[in-house]
XYZ file of C-alpha atoms in Angstrom:
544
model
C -33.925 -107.104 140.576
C -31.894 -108.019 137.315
C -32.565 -110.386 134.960
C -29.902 -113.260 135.012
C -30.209 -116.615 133.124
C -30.459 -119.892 135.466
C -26.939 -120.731 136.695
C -27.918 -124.781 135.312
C -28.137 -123.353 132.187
C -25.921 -120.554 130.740
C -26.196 -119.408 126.934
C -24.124 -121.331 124.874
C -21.814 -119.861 122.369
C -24.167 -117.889 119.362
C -25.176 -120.570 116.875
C -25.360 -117.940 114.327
C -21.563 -117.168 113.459
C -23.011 -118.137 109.361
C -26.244 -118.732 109.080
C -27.566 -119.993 106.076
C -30.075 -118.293 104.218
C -33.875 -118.658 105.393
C -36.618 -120.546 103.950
C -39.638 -121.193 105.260
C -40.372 -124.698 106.852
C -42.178 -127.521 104.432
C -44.802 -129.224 105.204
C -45.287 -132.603 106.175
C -47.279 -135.255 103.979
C -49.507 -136.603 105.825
C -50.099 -139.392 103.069
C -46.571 -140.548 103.461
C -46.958 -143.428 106.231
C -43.356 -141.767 108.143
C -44.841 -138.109 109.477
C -48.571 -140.203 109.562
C -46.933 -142.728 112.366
C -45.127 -139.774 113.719
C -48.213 -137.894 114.241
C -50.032 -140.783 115.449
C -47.694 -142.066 117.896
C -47.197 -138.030 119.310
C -51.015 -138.065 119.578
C -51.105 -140.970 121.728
C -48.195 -139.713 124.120
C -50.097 -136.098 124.287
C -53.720 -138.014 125.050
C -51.596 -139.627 128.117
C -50.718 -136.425 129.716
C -54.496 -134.974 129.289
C -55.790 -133.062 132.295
C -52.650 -131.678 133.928
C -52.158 -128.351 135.993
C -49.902 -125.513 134.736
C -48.560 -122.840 136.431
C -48.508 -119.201 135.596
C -44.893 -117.809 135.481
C -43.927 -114.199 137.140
C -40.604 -113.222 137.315
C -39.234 -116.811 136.791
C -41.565 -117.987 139.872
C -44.550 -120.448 139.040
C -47.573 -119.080 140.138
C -50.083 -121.352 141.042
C -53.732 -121.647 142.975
C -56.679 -119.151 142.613
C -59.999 -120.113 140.384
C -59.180 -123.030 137.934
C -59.548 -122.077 134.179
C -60.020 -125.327 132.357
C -58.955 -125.756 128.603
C -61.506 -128.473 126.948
C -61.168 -130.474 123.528
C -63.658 -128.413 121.153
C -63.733 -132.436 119.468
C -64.940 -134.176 123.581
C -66.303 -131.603 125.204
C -66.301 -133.189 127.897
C -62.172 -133.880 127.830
C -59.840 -130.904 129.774
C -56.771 -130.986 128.055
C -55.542 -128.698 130.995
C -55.562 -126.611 133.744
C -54.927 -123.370 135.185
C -55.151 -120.810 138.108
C -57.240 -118.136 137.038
C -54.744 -114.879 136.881
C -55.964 -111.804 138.811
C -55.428 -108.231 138.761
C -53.191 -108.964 141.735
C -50.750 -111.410 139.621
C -50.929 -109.578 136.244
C -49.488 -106.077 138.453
C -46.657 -108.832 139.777
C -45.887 -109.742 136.241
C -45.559 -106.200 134.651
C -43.525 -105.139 137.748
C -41.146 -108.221 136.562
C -41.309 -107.035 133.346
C -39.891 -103.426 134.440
C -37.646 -104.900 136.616
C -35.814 -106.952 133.153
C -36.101 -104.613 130.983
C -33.213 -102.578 131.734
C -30.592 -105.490 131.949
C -32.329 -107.299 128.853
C -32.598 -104.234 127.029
C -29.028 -103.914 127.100
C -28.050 -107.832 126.147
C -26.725 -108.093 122.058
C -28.872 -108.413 119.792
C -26.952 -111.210 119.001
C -27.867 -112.622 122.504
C -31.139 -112.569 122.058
C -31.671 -113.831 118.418
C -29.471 -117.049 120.066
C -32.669 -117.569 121.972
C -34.955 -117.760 119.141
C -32.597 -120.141 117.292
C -32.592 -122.388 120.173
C -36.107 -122.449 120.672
C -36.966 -123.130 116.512
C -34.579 -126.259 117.030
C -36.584 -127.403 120.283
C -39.368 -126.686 117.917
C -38.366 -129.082 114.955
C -37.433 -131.826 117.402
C -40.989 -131.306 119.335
C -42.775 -130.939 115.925
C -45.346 -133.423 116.247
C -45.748 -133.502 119.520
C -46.741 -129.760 119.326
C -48.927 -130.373 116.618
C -50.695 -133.009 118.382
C -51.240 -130.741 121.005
C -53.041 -128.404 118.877
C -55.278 -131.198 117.684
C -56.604 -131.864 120.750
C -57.100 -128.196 122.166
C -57.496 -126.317 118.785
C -59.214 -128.757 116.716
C -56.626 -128.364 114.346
C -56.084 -131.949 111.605
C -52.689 -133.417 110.729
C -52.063 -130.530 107.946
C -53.593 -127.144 109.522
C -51.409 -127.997 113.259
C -48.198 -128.815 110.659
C -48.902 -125.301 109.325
C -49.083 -123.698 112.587
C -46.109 -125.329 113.883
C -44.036 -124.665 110.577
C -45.044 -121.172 110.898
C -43.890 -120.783 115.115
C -40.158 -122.034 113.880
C -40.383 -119.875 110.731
C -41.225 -116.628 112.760
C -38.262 -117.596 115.114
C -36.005 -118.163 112.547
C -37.076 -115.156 110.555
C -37.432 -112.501 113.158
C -33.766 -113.417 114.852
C -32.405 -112.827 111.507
C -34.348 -109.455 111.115
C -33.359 -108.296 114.746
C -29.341 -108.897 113.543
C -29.908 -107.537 110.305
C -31.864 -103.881 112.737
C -28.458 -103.962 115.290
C -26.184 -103.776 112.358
C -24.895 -99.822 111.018
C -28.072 -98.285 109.591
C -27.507 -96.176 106.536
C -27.745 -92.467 106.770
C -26.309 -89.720 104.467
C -23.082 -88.305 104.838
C -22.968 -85.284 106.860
C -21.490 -82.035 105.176
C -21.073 -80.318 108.682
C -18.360 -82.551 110.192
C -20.236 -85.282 112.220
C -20.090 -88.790 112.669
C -23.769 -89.508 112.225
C -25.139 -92.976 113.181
C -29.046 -93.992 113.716
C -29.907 -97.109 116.318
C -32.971 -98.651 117.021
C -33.789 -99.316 120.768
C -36.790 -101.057 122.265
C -39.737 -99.736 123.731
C -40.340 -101.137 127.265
C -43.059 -103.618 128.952
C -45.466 -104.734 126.438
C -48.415 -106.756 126.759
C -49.109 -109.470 124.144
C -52.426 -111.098 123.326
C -52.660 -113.906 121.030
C -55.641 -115.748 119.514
C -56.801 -119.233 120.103
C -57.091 -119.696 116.507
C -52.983 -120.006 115.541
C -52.376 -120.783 118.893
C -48.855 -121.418 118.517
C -48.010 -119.472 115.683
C -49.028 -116.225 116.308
C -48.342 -116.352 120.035
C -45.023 -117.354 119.096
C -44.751 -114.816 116.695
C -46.209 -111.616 118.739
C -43.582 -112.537 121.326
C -40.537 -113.746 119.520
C -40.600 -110.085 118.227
C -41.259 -108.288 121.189
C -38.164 -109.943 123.102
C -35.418 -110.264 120.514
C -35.668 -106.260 120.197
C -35.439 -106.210 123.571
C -38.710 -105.705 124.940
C -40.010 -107.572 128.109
C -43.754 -109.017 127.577
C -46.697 -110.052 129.693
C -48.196 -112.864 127.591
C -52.436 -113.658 128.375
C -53.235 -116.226 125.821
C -56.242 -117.052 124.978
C -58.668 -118.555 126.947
C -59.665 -121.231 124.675
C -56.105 -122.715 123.768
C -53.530 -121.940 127.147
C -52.433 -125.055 126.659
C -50.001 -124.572 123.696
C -49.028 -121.514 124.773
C -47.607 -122.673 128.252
C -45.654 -125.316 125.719
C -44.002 -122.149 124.019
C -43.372 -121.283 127.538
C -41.713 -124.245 128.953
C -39.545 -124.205 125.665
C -38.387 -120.670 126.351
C -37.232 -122.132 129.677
C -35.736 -124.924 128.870
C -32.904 -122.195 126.196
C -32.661 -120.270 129.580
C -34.205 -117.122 128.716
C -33.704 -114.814 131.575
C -36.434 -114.466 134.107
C -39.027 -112.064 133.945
C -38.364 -111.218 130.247
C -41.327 -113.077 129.045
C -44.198 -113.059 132.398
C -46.938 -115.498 131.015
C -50.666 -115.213 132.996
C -53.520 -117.474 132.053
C -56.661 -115.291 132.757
C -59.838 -113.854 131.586
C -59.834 -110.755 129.573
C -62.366 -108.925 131.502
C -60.215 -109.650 134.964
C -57.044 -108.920 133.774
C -56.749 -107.806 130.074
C -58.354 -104.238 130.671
C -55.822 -103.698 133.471
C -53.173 -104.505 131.726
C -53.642 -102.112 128.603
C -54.451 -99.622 130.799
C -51.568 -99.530 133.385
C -49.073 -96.618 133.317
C -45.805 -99.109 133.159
C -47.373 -100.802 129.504
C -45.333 -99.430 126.820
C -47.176 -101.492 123.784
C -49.965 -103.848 123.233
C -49.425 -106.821 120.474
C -52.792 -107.868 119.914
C -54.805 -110.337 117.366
C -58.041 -110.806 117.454
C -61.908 -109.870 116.471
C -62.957 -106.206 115.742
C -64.644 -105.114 118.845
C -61.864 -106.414 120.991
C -59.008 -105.061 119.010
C -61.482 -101.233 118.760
C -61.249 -101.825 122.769
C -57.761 -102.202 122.843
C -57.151 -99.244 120.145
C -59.450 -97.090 122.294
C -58.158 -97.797 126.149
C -54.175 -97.645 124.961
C -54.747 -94.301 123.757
C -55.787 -92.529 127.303
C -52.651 -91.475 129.245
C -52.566 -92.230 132.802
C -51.170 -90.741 135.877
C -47.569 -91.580 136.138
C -46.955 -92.561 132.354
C -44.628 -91.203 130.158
C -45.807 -92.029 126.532
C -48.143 -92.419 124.389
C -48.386 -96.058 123.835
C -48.486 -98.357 120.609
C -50.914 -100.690 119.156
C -50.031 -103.603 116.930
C -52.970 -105.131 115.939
C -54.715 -107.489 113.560
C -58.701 -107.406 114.014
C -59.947 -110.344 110.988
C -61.522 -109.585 107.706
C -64.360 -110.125 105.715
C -62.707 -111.735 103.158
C -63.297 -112.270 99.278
C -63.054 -114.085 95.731
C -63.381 -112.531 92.913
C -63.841 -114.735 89.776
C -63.561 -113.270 86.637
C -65.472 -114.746 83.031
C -62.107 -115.482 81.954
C -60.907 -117.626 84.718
C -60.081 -121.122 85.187
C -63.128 -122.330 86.785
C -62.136 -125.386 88.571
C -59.125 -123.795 90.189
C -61.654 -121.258 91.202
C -63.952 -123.282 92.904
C -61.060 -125.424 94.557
C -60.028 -121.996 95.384
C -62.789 -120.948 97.252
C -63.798 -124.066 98.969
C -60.035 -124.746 100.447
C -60.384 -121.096 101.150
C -63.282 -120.857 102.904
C -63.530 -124.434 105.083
C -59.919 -124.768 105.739
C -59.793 -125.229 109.538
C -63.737 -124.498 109.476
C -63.431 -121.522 108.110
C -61.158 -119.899 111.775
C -59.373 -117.877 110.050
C -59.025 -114.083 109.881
C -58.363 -114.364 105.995
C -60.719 -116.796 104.850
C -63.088 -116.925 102.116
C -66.224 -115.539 103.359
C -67.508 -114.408 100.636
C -67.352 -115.686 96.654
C -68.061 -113.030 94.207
C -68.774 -114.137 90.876
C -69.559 -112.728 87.536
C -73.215 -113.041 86.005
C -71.324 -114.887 83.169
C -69.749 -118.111 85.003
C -72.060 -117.727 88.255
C -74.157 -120.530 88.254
C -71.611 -122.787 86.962
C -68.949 -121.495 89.413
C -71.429 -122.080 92.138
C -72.523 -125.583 91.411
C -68.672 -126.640 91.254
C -68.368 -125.021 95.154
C -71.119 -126.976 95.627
C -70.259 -130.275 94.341
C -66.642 -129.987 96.554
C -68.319 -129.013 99.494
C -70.356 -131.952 99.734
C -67.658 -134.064 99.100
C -65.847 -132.602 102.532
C -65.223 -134.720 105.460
C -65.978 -133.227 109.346
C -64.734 -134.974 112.278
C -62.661 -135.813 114.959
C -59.854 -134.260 113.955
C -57.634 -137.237 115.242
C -58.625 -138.986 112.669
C -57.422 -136.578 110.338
C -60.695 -135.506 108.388
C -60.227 -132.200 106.278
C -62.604 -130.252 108.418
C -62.718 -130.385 112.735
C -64.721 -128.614 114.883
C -65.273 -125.021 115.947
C -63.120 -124.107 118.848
C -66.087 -123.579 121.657
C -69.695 -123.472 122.865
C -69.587 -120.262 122.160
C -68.611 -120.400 118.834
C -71.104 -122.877 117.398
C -73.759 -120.951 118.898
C -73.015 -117.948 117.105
C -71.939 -119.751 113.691
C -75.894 -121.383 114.533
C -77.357 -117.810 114.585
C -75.958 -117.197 110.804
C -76.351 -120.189 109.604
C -80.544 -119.307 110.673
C -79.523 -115.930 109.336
C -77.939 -117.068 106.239
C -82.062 -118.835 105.317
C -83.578 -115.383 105.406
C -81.396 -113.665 103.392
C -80.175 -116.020 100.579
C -80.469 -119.655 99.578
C -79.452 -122.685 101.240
C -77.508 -124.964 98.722
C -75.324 -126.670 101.005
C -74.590 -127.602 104.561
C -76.857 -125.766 107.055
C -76.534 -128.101 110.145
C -74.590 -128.439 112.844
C -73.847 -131.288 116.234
C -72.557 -130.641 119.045
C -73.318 -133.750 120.928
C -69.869 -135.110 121.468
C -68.103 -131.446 120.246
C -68.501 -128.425 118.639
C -69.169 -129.809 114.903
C -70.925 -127.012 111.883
C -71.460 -128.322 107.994
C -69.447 -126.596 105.781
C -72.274 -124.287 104.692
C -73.191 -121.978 101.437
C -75.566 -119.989 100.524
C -76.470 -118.469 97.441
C -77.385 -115.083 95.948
C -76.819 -113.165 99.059
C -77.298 -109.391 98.947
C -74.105 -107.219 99.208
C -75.061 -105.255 101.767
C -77.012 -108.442 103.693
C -75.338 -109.375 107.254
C -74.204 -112.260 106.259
C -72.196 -110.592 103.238
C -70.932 -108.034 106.280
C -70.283 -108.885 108.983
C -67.498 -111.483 110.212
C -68.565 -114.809 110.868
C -65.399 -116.922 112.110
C -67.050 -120.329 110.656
C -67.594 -122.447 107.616
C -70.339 -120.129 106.504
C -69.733 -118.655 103.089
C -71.847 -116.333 101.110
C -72.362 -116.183 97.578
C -72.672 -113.430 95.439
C -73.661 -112.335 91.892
C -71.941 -109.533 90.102
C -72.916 -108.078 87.209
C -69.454 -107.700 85.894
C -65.956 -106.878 87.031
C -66.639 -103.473 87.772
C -69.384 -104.698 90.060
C -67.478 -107.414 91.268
C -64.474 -104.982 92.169
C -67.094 -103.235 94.418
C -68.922 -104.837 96.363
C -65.173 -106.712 97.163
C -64.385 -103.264 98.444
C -67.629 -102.721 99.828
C -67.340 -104.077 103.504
C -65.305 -102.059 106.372
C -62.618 -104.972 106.075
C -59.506 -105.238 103.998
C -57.595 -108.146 105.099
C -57.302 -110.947 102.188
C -58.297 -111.441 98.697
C -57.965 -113.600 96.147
C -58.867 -112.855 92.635
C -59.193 -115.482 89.891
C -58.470 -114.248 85.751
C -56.589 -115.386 83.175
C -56.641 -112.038 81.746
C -53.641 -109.628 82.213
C -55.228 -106.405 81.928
C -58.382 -107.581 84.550
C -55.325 -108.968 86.834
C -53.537 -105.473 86.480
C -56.732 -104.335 88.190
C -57.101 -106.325 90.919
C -53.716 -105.164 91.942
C -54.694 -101.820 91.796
C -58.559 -101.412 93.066
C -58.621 -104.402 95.390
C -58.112 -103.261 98.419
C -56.862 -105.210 101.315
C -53.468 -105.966 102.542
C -52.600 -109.417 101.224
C -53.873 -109.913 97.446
C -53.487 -113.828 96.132
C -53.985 -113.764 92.347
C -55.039 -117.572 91.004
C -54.726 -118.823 94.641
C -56.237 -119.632 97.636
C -56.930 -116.650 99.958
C -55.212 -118.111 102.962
C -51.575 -119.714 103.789
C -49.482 -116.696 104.125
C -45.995 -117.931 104.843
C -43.006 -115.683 106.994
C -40.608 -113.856 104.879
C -43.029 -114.686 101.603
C -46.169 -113.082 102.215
C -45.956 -109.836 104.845
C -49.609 -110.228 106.503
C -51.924 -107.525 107.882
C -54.754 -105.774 106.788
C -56.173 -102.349 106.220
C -59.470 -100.546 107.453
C -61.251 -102.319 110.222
C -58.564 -105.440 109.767
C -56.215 -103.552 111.859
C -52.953 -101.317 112.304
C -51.409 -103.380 108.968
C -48.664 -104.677 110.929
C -47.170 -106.621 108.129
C -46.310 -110.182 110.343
C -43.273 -111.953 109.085
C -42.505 -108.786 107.260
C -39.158 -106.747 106.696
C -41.281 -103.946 108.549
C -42.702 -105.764 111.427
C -39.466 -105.815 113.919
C -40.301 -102.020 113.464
C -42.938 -101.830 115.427
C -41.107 -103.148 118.731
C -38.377 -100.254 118.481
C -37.439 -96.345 118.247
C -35.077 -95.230 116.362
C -32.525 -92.602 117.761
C -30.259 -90.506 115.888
C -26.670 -89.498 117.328
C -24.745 -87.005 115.421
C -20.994 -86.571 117.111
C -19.408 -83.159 116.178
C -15.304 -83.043 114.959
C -13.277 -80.158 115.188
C -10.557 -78.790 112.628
C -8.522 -81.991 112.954
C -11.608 -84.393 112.196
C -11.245 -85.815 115.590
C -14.188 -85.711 117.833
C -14.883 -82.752 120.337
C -15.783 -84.629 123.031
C -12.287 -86.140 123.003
C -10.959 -83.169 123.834
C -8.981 -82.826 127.444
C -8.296 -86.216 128.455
């Protein structure tokens, strides 16, 4: 079986013969009345195609029937936003066998080629924006600005990576040999991997995971998550539409425990691309080291397991950028993301002042149907707000309640931006990763302190670290330990190209997304020295 693109649609000649220099994507205002009617009017075109069916894809071939999986609105949730057949064991085996069967005719397809894909599919992208935003507001919970993020961030990987995988296929540098070679290193891909995004950037990162598996000329089996299919079989119908060659990207709605085990664990898997909690991620790490019958190498991980993320603020800091700081930091799409503000460490010196500004701004934050465009939605599901319950119960017996505390899920999955005060270091709330608006606040005695109890979780994703003295910032850039450092900022909002993103310790492999590095992690590199003879021309020329 080879991999050929539809016959209705060939590949156009490459757009990218100059291609300008890359920027990330701005952001829409959503207080200018143009990309607020836009939004609007995609919202009410997305709320008329509510409740449909989507197919799995294998090999090109839609895949339908089995047990339905249904995707609900975390705002209604009693609203399906869509629906799928459940994937099996049965299907995801069909799918990596497609996946084998591309890989050797897309493997061999120009890099050129392939980056034409991804610029295709970013300009689908910016002419779908809203409409794929909206679609994360109704199936992510995301408002106006956090699904204008996410969908400025899918185009930005595309456009970033396809540069990256032209910039890999040109002549690498290598020192001249002294021994009368022509020396030249190329980077190859690995094989079938198996990509599992989050619900929480759920077109994003899915977009991401797989835009850099293919254009270095990997094939993928793509399970997203089980909370937010949805977007994800957008990505997919948009990767149709540009013609990408069948079987090169296999996508399987399904549960983890039916298929995702299976999947990491069969012989034919080359690499797993995975984002997500801790325990998953350790499960992942663990199963993808054991080498089955019939498998020829040891596989790699790319992952990105969350954080238990922290502000520092220092005595000489500007306090109300601080607190502004923290609070975007912390309740910015309830508080779903892996590099949030979970915890606020403050010095003795500004504490209680610090604190009563978070306060003061947390009170003043809107939650709602996310529609309507309040600054904080819900949590993505049941299961969720159950467990952001539990430490918000928690968070009473081991510090005090100053804000928030409640939560609704009546209609959907609504929590109160919540903090609580003078929580213990080593308490669990202060530990252990809570995936809500839950933040924990803690006293320091001083910087020293402050710098270690920062340190002190088994985390090291994000941190953000407020001063206005150089010597204290010098610091933080040297004993704060975690992959991404924002100095003066916010703690979340890494951008592609700008900020590389990925975490050390229990965050994950540091995989560096959007990163020089990342494309790296998709390919082997292969060195080919060619021997000359007395004449400098090559030996293997010799006799014809």
């Amino acid at each position: 079986m080879s991999a050929t693109a539809p016959e209705t649609a060939p590949p156009p000649a490459p757009m990218h013969r100059s291609l300008p220099t890359y920027h990330p994507l701005a952001f829409h205002d959503f207080t200018d009345p143009e990309p607020l009617g836009k939004m609007t009017a995609a919202l009410k075109s997305v709320r008329g195609q509510l409740g449909r069916t989507y197919p799995n894809l294998i090999g090109g071939q839609p895949v339908t029937g089995g047990e339905r999986l249904d995707s609900i609105n975390p705002a209604h949730k009693t609203e399906v936003v869509g629906s799928f057949g459940l994937a099996t064991q049965a299907d995801a085996e069909r799918a990596i066998r497609a996946a084998a069967a591309a890989f050797p005719s897309w493997s061999r397809v120009s890099a050129e080629e392939r980056a034409d894909y991804l610029f295709r599919a970013a300009q689908i992208m910016r002419d779908r924006h809203f409409e794929l935003c909206a679609w994360m507001t109704v199936e992510a919970g995301k408002n106006f600005a956090e699904a204008d993020a996410d969908t400025a961030e899918a185009i930005d990987f595309l456009e970033f990576y396809a540069r990256e995988a032209l910039r890999y296929c040109a002549p690498q540098p290598v020192v001249p040999s002294p021994l009368g070679e022509t020396n030249e290193l190329i980077y190859i891909p690995l094989g079938v991997g198996v990509v599992l995004p989050p619900w929480n950037f759920p077109l994003a990162i899915t977009v991401g995971m797989t835009a850099a598996a293919i254009v270095t000329g990997n094939t993928v089996v793509l399970k997203p998550s089980e909370d937010a299919p949805v977007i994800a079989a957008k990505f997919i119908e948009i990767l149709q539409e540009v013609g990408l060659p069948a079987g090169v990207v296999n996508f399987l709605a399904g549960r983890g425990s039916e298929i995702g085990d299976f999947m990491v664990d069969h012989p034919t898997t080359r690499f797993v691309s995975f984002t997500g909690s801790r325990a998953v991620g350790c499960r992942v790490y663990a199963r993808a080291a054991v080498v089955h019958p019939g498998q020829r190498w040891l596989k790699r991980v790319v992952a990105e397991m969350g954080g238990k993320d922290a502000i520092v603020v220092d005595a000489s800091a500007d306090l109300e950028r601080a607190a502004e700081g923290i609070v975007a930091s912390a309740f910015g799409f309830s508080g779903q993301k892996c590099s949030a503000c979970s915890r606020a460490i403050l010095v003795d010196a500004i504490y209680d002042e610090v604190l009563a500004k978070v306060i003061e701004r947390t009170g003043k934050m809107t939650v709602g149907d996310p529609a309507g465009n309040p600054q904080m939605g819900p949590v993505s599901s049941e299961r969720a707000f159950r467990r952001i319950r539990e430490y918000q119960q928690l968070g009473r017996s081991e510090g005090r309640l100053v804000a928030g505390g409640s939560g609704d899920d009546t209609e959907g999955f609504y929590i109160e931006p919540t903090v609580f005060a003078d929580i213990q270091p080593d308490a669990r709330l202060a530990q252990e990763e809570i995936f809500g608006p839950v933040l924990s606040v803690i006293r320091a005695r001083d910087l020293d302190h402050a710098f270690e109890i920062a340190n002190g979780t088994d985390y090291g994703l994000t941190g953000g670290f407020f001063s206005d003295d150089p010597a204290a910032l010098n610091r933080a850039k040297r004993e704060f330990h975690v992959g991404n450092l924002y100095l003066n900022r916010k703690c979340t909002g890494a951008l592609v190209g700008v900020h590389p993103f990925g975490g050390f310790n229990m965050s994950g492999t540091d995989s560096k997304a959007g990163g020089r590095d990342y494309l790296l992690l998709f390919m082997q590199a292969k060195s080919i020295a060619e021997k000359h003879d007395a004449d400098g021309c090559p030996v293997s020329g010799r006799g014809q």
